[in-house]
mmCIF file of C-alpha atoms and ligand atoms in Angstrom:
data_model
loop_
_atom_site.group_PDB
_atom_site.id
_atom_site.type_symbol
_atom_site.label_atom_id
_atom_site.label_comp_id
_atom_site.label_asym_id
_atom_site.label_seq_id
_atom_site.Cartn_x
_atom_site.Cartn_y
_atom_site.Cartn_z
ATOM 1 C CA MET A 1 35.087 2.894 -25.341
ATOM 2 C CA LYS A 2 32.116 1.048 -23.776
ATOM 3 C CA SER A 3 30.164 3.118 -21.018
ATOM 4 C CA ARG A 4 30.092 1.754 -17.580
ATOM 5 C CA VAL A 5 26.702 0.579 -16.534
ATOM 6 C CA GLU A 6 25.470 0.448 -13.084
ATOM 7 C CA ILE A 7 21.889 -0.595 -11.574
ATOM 8 C CA GLY A 8 20.394 1.029 -8.752
ATOM 9 C CA ARG A 9 17.168 2.107 -7.193
ATOM 10 C CA VAL A 10 15.400 5.479 -7.596
ATOM 11 C CA ILE A 11 14.848 6.519 -3.573
ATOM 12 C CA LYS A 12 14.041 10.407 -4.419
ATOM 13 C CA ILE A 13 12.391 12.157 -7.148
ATOM 14 C CA ILE A 14 12.199 16.343 -7.205
ATOM 15 C CA SER A 15 10.657 17.608 -9.899
ATOM 16 C CA ASN A 16 13.231 16.176 -12.941
ATOM 17 C CA ARG A 17 16.007 15.181 -10.530
ATOM 18 C CA TYR A 18 15.932 11.504 -9.628
ATOM 19 C CA THR A 19 18.384 10.302 -6.751
ATOM 20 C CA VAL A 20 19.504 6.664 -7.831
ATOM 21 C CA LYS A 21 20.689 4.542 -4.800
ATOM 22 C CA LEU A 22 23.857 2.421 -6.638
ATOM 23 C CA GLU A 23 25.548 -0.164 -4.510
ATOM 24 C CA ASN A 24 27.701 2.110 -2.769
ATOM 25 C CA LYS A 25 26.695 5.612 -3.419
ATOM 26 C CA SER A 26 23.902 7.662 -4.458
ATOM 27 C CA VAL A 27 23.657 9.831 -7.618
ATOM 28 C CA ILE A 28 21.602 12.592 -8.895
ATOM 29 C CA ALA A 29 20.834 11.205 -12.439
ATOM 30 C CA SER A 30 18.722 12.658 -15.611
ATOM 31 C CA PRO A 31 16.558 10.616 -17.551
ATOM 32 C CA ARG A 32 17.195 9.883 -21.269
ATOM 33 C CA GLY A 33 14.553 10.584 -24.011
ATOM 34 C CA LYS A 34 11.390 9.420 -23.227
ATOM 35 C CA LEU A 35 11.927 8.872 -19.951
ATOM 36 C CA ARG A 36 11.981 12.410 -19.296
ATOM 37 C CA LEU A 37 7.903 12.775 -19.577
ATOM 38 C CA VAL A 38 6.722 13.132 -15.979
ATOM 39 C CA GLY A 39 5.536 9.725 -14.475
ATOM 40 C CA ASN A 40 7.759 7.347 -16.342
ATOM 41 C CA ILE A 41 9.840 6.782 -13.575
ATOM 42 C CA TYR A 42 8.812 5.647 -9.882
ATOM 43 C CA ALA A 43 10.233 5.895 -6.687
ATOM 44 C CA GLY A 44 11.384 2.245 -6.037
ATOM 45 C CA ASP A 45 12.157 1.721 -9.858
ATOM 46 C CA MET A 46 14.958 -0.166 -10.580
ATOM 47 C CA VAL A 47 17.271 1.431 -13.313
ATOM 48 C CA LYS A 48 20.028 1.448 -15.430
ATOM 49 C CA VAL A 49 22.353 4.151 -15.305
ATOM 50 C CA VAL A 50 25.043 5.156 -17.551
ATOM 51 C CA TYR A 51 27.656 7.858 -17.607
ATOM 52 C CA GLU A 52 28.249 10.360 -20.503
ATOM 53 C CA ARG A 53 30.781 13.233 -20.340
ATOM 54 C CA GLY A 54 30.636 12.723 -16.310
ATOM 55 C CA SER A 55 26.915 12.756 -15.961
ATOM 56 C CA ALA A 56 24.766 9.958 -14.901
ATOM 57 C CA ILE A 57 22.015 8.973 -17.088
ATOM 58 C CA ILE A 58 19.259 6.912 -16.474
ATOM 59 C CA ASP A 59 19.086 4.699 -19.865
ATOM 60 C CA GLU A 60 16.346 2.054 -18.757
ATOM 61 C CA VAL A 61 13.689 1.154 -16.212
ATOM 62 C CA LEU A 62 13.880 -2.587 -15.074
ATOM 63 C CA PRO A 63 10.367 -4.186 -15.082
ATOM 64 C CA ARG A 64 8.513 -3.600 -12.114
ATOM 65 C CA LYS A 65 7.517 -6.288 -9.727
ATOM 66 C CA ASN A 66 4.445 -4.277 -8.918
ATOM 67 C CA SER A 67 3.560 -0.402 -8.659
ATOM 68 C CA LEU A 68 0.723 1.908 -6.946
ATOM 69 C CA THR A 69 -0.171 5.447 -8.440
ATOM 70 C CA ARG A 70 -0.155 8.817 -7.346
ATOM 71 C CA PRO A 71 2.368 9.042 -6.082
ATOM 72 C CA ASN A 72 4.086 6.659 -8.093
ATOM 73 C CA VAL A 73 5.814 4.024 -6.210
ATOM 74 C CA SER A 74 6.778 0.717 -7.333
ATOM 75 C CA ASN A 75 8.699 -2.779 -6.326
ATOM 76 C CA LEU A 76 6.982 -2.668 -2.972
ATOM 77 C CA ASP A 77 7.204 -5.800 -0.308
ATOM 78 C CA THR A 78 4.996 -4.455 2.388
ATOM 79 C CA VAL A 79 2.266 -1.962 2.800
ATOM 80 C CA LEU A 80 1.785 -0.716 6.486
ATOM 81 C CA ILE A 81 -2.189 0.056 6.355
ATOM 82 C CA VAL A 82 -2.240 2.703 9.399
ATOM 83 C CA ILE A 83 -5.500 3.236 11.460
ATOM 84 C CA ALA A 84 -5.711 4.741 14.719
ATOM 85 C CA THR A 85 -7.917 5.585 17.588
ATOM 86 C CA GLU A 86 -8.515 8.904 15.913
ATOM 87 C CA PRO A 87 -9.489 10.201 13.810
ATOM 88 C CA THR A 88 -12.305 7.098 13.502
ATOM 89 C CA PRO A 89 -10.733 4.499 11.355
ATOM 90 C CA ASP A 90 -12.304 4.505 7.849
ATOM 91 C CA LEU A 91 -12.584 0.694 7.093
ATOM 92 C CA ILE A 92 -13.889 1.019 3.519
ATOM 93 C CA LEU A 93 -10.298 2.680 2.668
ATOM 94 C CA VAL A 94 -8.893 -0.046 4.512
ATOM 95 C CA ASP A 95 -10.226 -2.415 2.328
ATOM 96 C CA LYS A 96 -9.682 -0.980 -0.651
ATOM 97 C CA ILE A 97 -5.689 -0.591 0.279
ATOM 98 C CA LEU A 98 -5.896 -4.104 0.892
ATOM 99 C CA LEU A 99 -7.643 -4.874 -2.405
ATOM 100 C CA ASN A 100 -4.790 -2.825 -4.121
ATOM 101 C CA ALA A 101 -2.358 -4.804 -2.463
ATOM 102 C CA TYR A 102 -3.855 -8.178 -3.027
ATOM 103 C CA GLN A 103 -3.994 -7.407 -6.520
ATOM 104 C CA GLN A 104 -0.504 -5.952 -6.597
ATOM 105 C CA GLY A 105 1.206 -8.882 -4.637
ATOM 106 C CA ILE A 106 2.255 -6.577 -1.955
ATOM 107 C CA LYS A 107 2.084 -8.178 1.599
ATOM 108 C CA PRO A 108 -0.570 -5.792 3.610
ATOM 109 C CA VAL A 109 -0.146 -5.439 7.227
ATOM 110 C CA LEU A 110 -2.891 -3.874 9.553
ATOM 111 C CA VAL A 111 -1.396 -1.008 12.088
ATOM 112 C CA PHE A 112 -3.531 0.186 14.723
ATOM 113 C CA ASN A 113 -1.516 3.354 16.255
ATOM 114 C CA LYS A 114 -2.041 5.742 19.080
ATOM 115 C CA CYS A 115 -2.751 2.713 21.395
ATOM 116 C CA ASP A 116 -2.220 5.222 23.956
ATOM 117 C CA MET A 117 -5.447 6.677 23.626
ATOM 118 C CA LEU A 118 -7.726 3.556 23.983
ATOM 119 C CA ALA A 119 -8.040 0.427 25.956
ATOM 120 C CA ASN A 120 -6.403 -2.587 24.409
ATOM 121 C CA SER A 121 -9.677 -4.682 24.655
ATOM 122 C CA GLU A 122 -11.504 -2.079 22.484
ATOM 123 C CA ILE A 123 -8.693 -1.920 19.981
ATOM 124 C CA GLU A 124 -8.791 -5.310 19.581
ATOM 125 C CA ASN A 125 -12.529 -5.393 19.006
ATOM 126 C CA ILE A 126 -12.043 -3.388 16.052
ATOM 127 C CA ILE A 127 -9.072 -5.214 14.613
ATOM 128 C CA ALA A 128 -10.327 -8.534 15.257
ATOM 129 C CA PRO A 129 -12.360 -9.114 11.816
ATOM 130 C CA TYR A 130 -8.955 -8.593 9.944
ATOM 131 C CA LYS A 131 -6.689 -10.722 12.263
ATOM 132 C CA LYS A 132 -8.368 -13.815 10.316
ATOM 133 C CA HIS A 133 -6.808 -12.189 6.805
ATOM 134 C CA ILE A 134 -4.019 -10.147 7.233
ATOM 135 C CA ASP A 135 -1.152 -9.602 9.930
ATOM 136 C CA THR A 136 -2.040 -7.001 12.513
ATOM 137 C CA ALA A 137 0.134 -4.922 14.917
ATOM 138 C CA ILE A 138 -0.896 -2.264 17.852
ATOM 139 C CA ILE A 139 1.293 0.542 18.354
ATOM 140 C CA SER A 140 1.883 3.917 19.531
ATOM 141 C CA ALA A 141 4.279 5.686 17.178
ATOM 142 C CA GLU A 142 4.653 8.694 19.554
ATOM 143 C CA ASN A 143 5.441 6.700 22.241
ATOM 144 C CA LYS A 144 7.274 4.236 20.673
ATOM 145 C CA VAL A 145 5.514 1.319 22.059
ATOM 146 C CA GLY A 146 5.005 -1.856 19.960
ATOM 147 C CA LEU A 147 7.234 -0.907 16.931
ATOM 148 C CA GLU A 148 9.550 -4.268 17.405
ATOM 149 C CA GLN A 149 6.703 -6.195 15.823
ATOM 150 C CA LEU A 150 7.013 -4.186 12.349
ATOM 151 C CA ILE A 151 10.666 -5.203 12.213
ATOM 152 C CA PRO A 152 10.154 -8.412 10.331
ATOM 153 C CA TYR A 153 7.778 -6.510 7.701
ATOM 154 C CA VAL A 154 10.301 -3.528 7.287
ATOM 155 C CA GLU A 155 13.895 -5.650 7.718
ATOM 156 C CA ASN A 156 15.693 -5.643 4.066
ATOM 157 C CA LYS A 157 12.094 -4.595 2.536
ATOM 158 C CA VAL A 158 10.630 -2.137 0.111
ATOM 159 C CA VAL A 159 8.016 -0.632 2.353
ATOM 160 C CA CYS A 160 5.014 1.947 2.094
ATOM 161 C CA LEU A 161 2.492 3.745 4.413
ATOM 162 C CA ALA A 162 -1.004 4.095 3.501
ATOM 163 C CA GLY A 163 -3.862 5.471 5.369
ATOM 164 C CA GLN A 164 -6.150 8.338 6.460
ATOM 165 C CA SER A 165 -4.568 11.643 7.116
ATOM 166 C CA ALA A 166 -3.428 12.125 10.890
ATOM 167 C CA VAL A 167 -3.638 8.537 11.651
ATOM 168 C CA GLY A 168 0.192 9.251 12.372
ATOM 169 C CA LYS A 169 1.994 7.823 9.086
ATOM 170 C CA THR A 170 4.849 10.401 9.426
ATOM 171 C CA SER A 171 5.346 9.803 13.048
ATOM 172 C CA LEU A 172 5.765 5.944 12.314
ATOM 173 C CA MET A 173 8.026 6.779 9.909
ATOM 174 C CA ASN A 174 10.072 8.908 11.990
ATOM 175 C CA ALA A 175 9.888 5.997 15.146
ATOM 176 C CA LEU A 176 11.104 3.617 12.479
ATOM 177 C CA LEU A 177 14.246 5.489 11.378
ATOM 178 C CA ASP A 178 14.750 6.335 15.136
ATOM 179 C CA LEU A 179 14.490 2.487 15.494
ATOM 180 C CA ASN A 180 16.969 2.346 12.617
ATOM 181 C CA LEU A 181 19.205 4.375 14.355
ATOM 182 C CA ALA A 182 19.106 2.561 17.872
ATOM 183 C CA THR A 183 20.053 -0.476 16.004
ATOM 184 C CA ASP A 184 22.483 0.219 13.286
ATOM 185 C CA GLY A 185 23.029 3.863 13.448
ATOM 186 C CA LEU A 186 22.601 4.217 9.887
ATOM 187 C CA ALA A 187 19.261 6.294 9.989
ATOM 188 C CA LYS A 188 19.261 9.310 7.661
ATOM 189 C CA LYS A 189 18.011 12.152 9.423
ATOM 190 C CA GLY A 190 16.622 15.287 7.494
ATOM 191 C CA ASN A 191 13.708 16.535 6.071
ATOM 192 C CA ARG A 192 11.616 13.665 6.206
ATOM 193 C CA GLY A 193 8.313 12.755 5.444
ATOM 194 C CA LYS A 194 7.357 14.883 2.439
ATOM 195 C CA SER A 195 5.825 13.155 -0.554
ATOM 196 C CA THR A 196 3.517 14.804 -3.317
ATOM 197 C CA THR A 197 3.465 13.719 -6.975
ATOM 198 C CA ARG A 198 6.273 16.154 -7.289
ATOM 199 C CA HIS A 199 8.537 15.220 -4.564
ATOM 200 C CA ILE A 200 8.156 11.506 -3.495
ATOM 201 C CA GLU A 201 11.346 10.287 -1.316
ATOM 202 C CA MET A 202 12.153 6.828 0.020
ATOM 203 C CA TYR A 203 14.211 6.677 3.509
ATOM 204 C CA GLU A 204 16.345 3.900 4.369
ATOM 205 C CA ALA A 205 15.679 2.095 7.738
ATOM 206 C CA LEU A 206 16.659 -1.440 8.944
ATOM 207 C CA GLY A 207 18.435 -2.137 5.505
ATOM 208 C CA GLY A 208 15.116 -1.355 3.679
ATOM 209 C CA ILE A 209 13.496 1.725 2.194
ATOM 210 C CA ILE A 210 10.434 3.369 3.243
ATOM 211 C CA ALA A 211 7.929 5.739 1.531
ATOM 212 C CA ASP A 212 5.720 7.830 4.058
ATOM 213 C CA THR A 213 2.619 7.558 1.947
ATOM 214 C CA CYS A 214 1.831 5.551 -1.145
ATOM 215 C CA GLY A 215 -0.940 5.335 -3.793
ATOM 216 C CA PHE A 216 -3.122 7.294 -1.721
ATOM 217 C CA ASN A 217 -5.562 8.863 -3.992
ATOM 218 C CA ILE A 218 -5.993 5.850 -6.251
ATOM 219 C CA MET A 219 -7.033 3.858 -3.435
ATOM 220 C CA THR A 220 -10.402 5.607 -3.605
ATOM 221 C CA LEU A 221 -10.593 3.289 -6.541
ATOM 222 C CA VAL A 222 -9.861 -0.262 -7.220
ATOM 223 C CA ASP A 223 -8.992 -1.453 -10.782
ATOM 224 C CA ILE A 224 -10.932 -4.531 -10.498
ATOM 225 C CA GLU A 225 -13.983 -5.705 -12.259
ATOM 226 C CA PRO A 226 -16.838 -5.643 -9.966
ATOM 227 C CA GLU A 227 -17.513 -9.935 -10.755
ATOM 228 C CA GLU A 228 -13.993 -10.352 -9.862
ATOM 229 C CA LEU A 229 -14.205 -8.836 -6.373
ATOM 230 C CA ILE A 230 -15.522 -11.951 -4.973
ATOM 231 C CA PHE A 231 -12.325 -13.848 -5.660
ATOM 232 C CA TYR A 232 -10.152 -11.641 -3.069
ATOM 233 C CA TYR A 233 -12.431 -12.346 -0.250
ATOM 234 C CA ASP A 234 -10.963 -15.734 1.019
ATOM 235 C CA GLU A 235 -13.716 -16.100 3.084
ATOM 236 C CA PHE A 236 -16.149 -16.395 0.272
ATOM 237 C CA ILE A 237 -14.544 -18.743 -1.904
ATOM 238 C CA PRO A 238 -15.509 -22.333 0.037
ATOM 239 C CA LEU A 239 -19.051 -20.952 0.132
ATOM 240 C CA GLN A 240 -19.287 -20.030 -3.855
ATOM 241 C CA SER A 241 -20.346 -23.671 -4.965
ATOM 242 C CA SER A 242 -23.156 -23.845 -2.363
ATOM 243 C CA CYS A 243 -24.725 -20.618 -3.750
ATOM 244 C CA LYS A 244 -27.765 -21.219 -6.256
ATOM 245 C CA PHE A 245 -26.255 -19.329 -9.500
ATOM 246 C CA LYS A 246 -22.155 -20.454 -10.064
ATOM 247 C CA SER A 247 -21.649 -16.452 -10.580
ATOM 248 C CA CYS A 248 -23.442 -15.311 -7.555
ATOM 249 C CA THR A 249 -21.907 -12.066 -6.698
ATOM 250 C CA HIS A 250 -23.399 -12.576 -3.029
ATOM 251 C CA THR A 251 -25.448 -9.365 -3.302
ATOM 252 C CA ILE A 252 -29.109 -9.573 -4.417
ATOM 253 C CA GLU A 253 -29.129 -13.525 -5.615
ATOM 254 C CA PRO A 254 -31.640 -15.881 -3.923
ATOM 255 C CA ASP A 255 -30.133 -18.722 -2.189
ATOM 256 C CA CYS A 256 -26.633 -17.156 -1.458
ATOM 257 C CA ALA A 257 -24.379 -19.511 0.764
ATOM 258 C CA VAL A 258 -22.834 -15.963 1.880
ATOM 259 C CA LYS A 259 -25.820 -14.594 2.971
ATOM 260 C CA LYS A 260 -26.822 -17.589 4.913
ATOM 261 C CA ALA A 261 -23.331 -17.601 6.607
ATOM 262 C CA LEU A 262 -23.726 -14.312 7.496
ATOM 263 C CA GLU A 263 -27.382 -14.945 8.981
ATOM 264 C CA ASN A 264 -25.813 -17.787 10.927
ATOM 265 C CA LYS A 265 -23.096 -15.306 12.199
ATOM 266 C CA GLU A 266 -20.334 -17.490 10.587
ATOM 267 C CA LEU A 267 -19.050 -14.245 8.566
ATOM 268 C CA ASP A 268 -18.506 -10.837 9.702
ATOM 269 C CA GLN A 269 -21.030 -8.162 9.038
ATOM 270 C CA GLY A 270 -19.287 -5.188 8.656
ATOM 271 C CA ARG A 271 -16.488 -6.841 6.119
ATOM 272 C CA TYR A 272 -19.386 -7.936 3.984
ATOM 273 C CA ASP A 273 -21.029 -4.646 3.999
ATOM 274 C CA ARG A 274 -17.923 -2.980 2.946
ATOM 275 C CA TYR A 275 -17.766 -6.015 0.035
ATOM 276 C CA VAL A 276 -21.280 -4.680 -0.910
ATOM 277 C CA HIS A 277 -20.558 -1.176 -0.899
ATOM 278 C CA ILE A 278 -16.985 -1.294 -2.895
ATOM 279 C CA TYR A 279 -19.009 -4.009 -5.294
ATOM 280 C CA GLN A 280 -21.792 -1.139 -5.995
ATOM 281 C CA GLU A 281 -19.081 1.504 -6.380
ATOM 282 C CA LEU A 282 -17.208 -0.717 -9.172
ATOM 283 C CA LYS A 283 -20.470 -1.372 -10.749
ATOM 284 C CA GLU A 284 -21.604 2.270 -10.670
ATOM 285 C CA LEU A 285 -18.096 3.326 -12.415
ATOM 286 C CA ARG A 286 -18.514 0.855 -14.861
ATOM 287 C CA ARG A 287 -21.905 2.026 -15.930
ATOM 288 C CA LYS A 288 -20.495 5.772 -15.985
ATOM 289 C CA LEU A 289 -17.717 4.541 -18.219
ATOM 290 C CA TYR A 290 -19.490 2.074 -20.667
ATOM 291 C CA ASP A 291 -22.983 3.485 -20.420
HETATM 292 N N1 LIG B 301 -1.482 10.097 21.043
HETATM 293 C C1 LIG B 301 -0.955 9.912 20.047
HETATM 294 N N2 LIG B 301 -0.627 10.733 19.038
HETATM 295 C C2 LIG B 301 0.093 10.423 17.879
HETATM 296 C C3 LIG B 301 0.679 9.092 18.087
HETATM 297 N N3 LIG B 301 1.518 8.942 16.866
HETATM 298 C C4 LIG B 301 1.069 10.180 16.333
HETATM 299 N N4 LIG B 301 0.189 10.821 16.950
HETATM 300 C C5 LIG B 301 -0.066 12.301 16.575
HETATM 301 O O1 LIG B 301 -1.150 12.155 15.196
HETATM 302 C C6 LIG B 301 -1.085 13.654 14.821
HETATM 303 C C7 LIG B 301 -0.882 13.284 13.013
HETATM 304 O O2 LIG B 301 0.404 12.492 13.132
HETATM 305 P P1 LIG B 301 0.979 12.434 11.249
HETATM 306 O O3 LIG B 301 2.012 11.624 11.793
HETATM 307 O O4 LIG B 301 1.419 13.616 11.006
HETATM 308 O O5 LIG B 301 -0.117 11.750 10.581
HETATM 309 P P2 LIG B 301 -0.129 11.426 9.356
HETATM 310 O O6 LIG B 301 -1.016 12.469 8.528
HETATM 311 O O7 LIG B 301 -0.630 10.078 8.844
HETATM 312 O O8 LIG B 301 1.253 11.465 8.514
HETATM 313 C C8 LIG B 301 -0.005 14.454 15.153
HETATM 314 O O9 LIG B 301 -0.255 15.433 16.263
HETATM 315 C C9 LIG B 301 0.685 13.163 16.042
HETATM 316 O O10 LIG B 301 1.372 13.823 17.027
HETATM 317 C C10 LIG B 301 0.599 8.271 19.165
HETATM 318 O O11 LIG B 301 1.229 7.062 18.962
HETATM 319 N N5 LIG B 301 -0.078 8.759 19.975
HETATM 320 MG MG1 LIG B 302 2.289 12.618 6.876
HETATM 321 ZN ZN1 LIG B 303 -23.723 -15.987 -3.030
#
């Protein structure tokens, strides 16, 4: 007799227990063979589940659309990059998360939280350079202000929250789950917001699912060749052909159109300075790897 095969999404991993959300129910499943090795199954993975002697077995992981690591999450549509009035925004981290999102084909949205603590004009000044490149939202998770702006990025999507500690990621997730409760009554309350490498859980909200923290550790690094970094900065691309050197990295080369545009205040200095910082970090990393 051929056994029943179902396809579902892994939404919770605690040690070696995997919760798979199937069409109408969730099951706790054990992985087969090699899949049992830690790190082979990500939260967000679509998997084939078969039943043997009444137990659910994860038989296969379907190809991933994209992924972030440590904690491992996959098949994301949106990453909400959270910054806040305090702690002081770490914009280098924001840019690294952005680069990871671009590289993986995940839509990034910059969310400024704790808007109750700072004048709107000051918040606008901080996020202005980003507005040319990505969608932004100004919110207060605690006071549930501005959350409706996030609905299009969360509704029926697979989402993760990323950003420094204490910016309000868990508060935002709780607020989104409450929004869920208010709109369709399906929110699953409970032990929310824990996520380590051994315990990662995604929550159902607005027809989609959300992970509290994704790929945080790895975002201190970006897996991009230093010379390829220029292609991730859309404002550099039209200038490249005006640089003296075709492969100009816009750092130390003479007759650089990007540096000229900076002098003319046509580009954002902060964003450029962070580009140089990340470029040098990538160069240093490669030097350490290959020297
Ligand atoms: N004033 C204010 N504080 C907030 C807001 N959202 C979160 N917080 C506070 O920020 C702190 C860190 O929040 P948390 O959600 O744990 O941050 P996480 O580390 O990013 O998950 C907590 O004390 C929250 O109460 C907000 O909108 N306004
Ligand atoms: Mg948290
Ligand atoms: Zn240049």
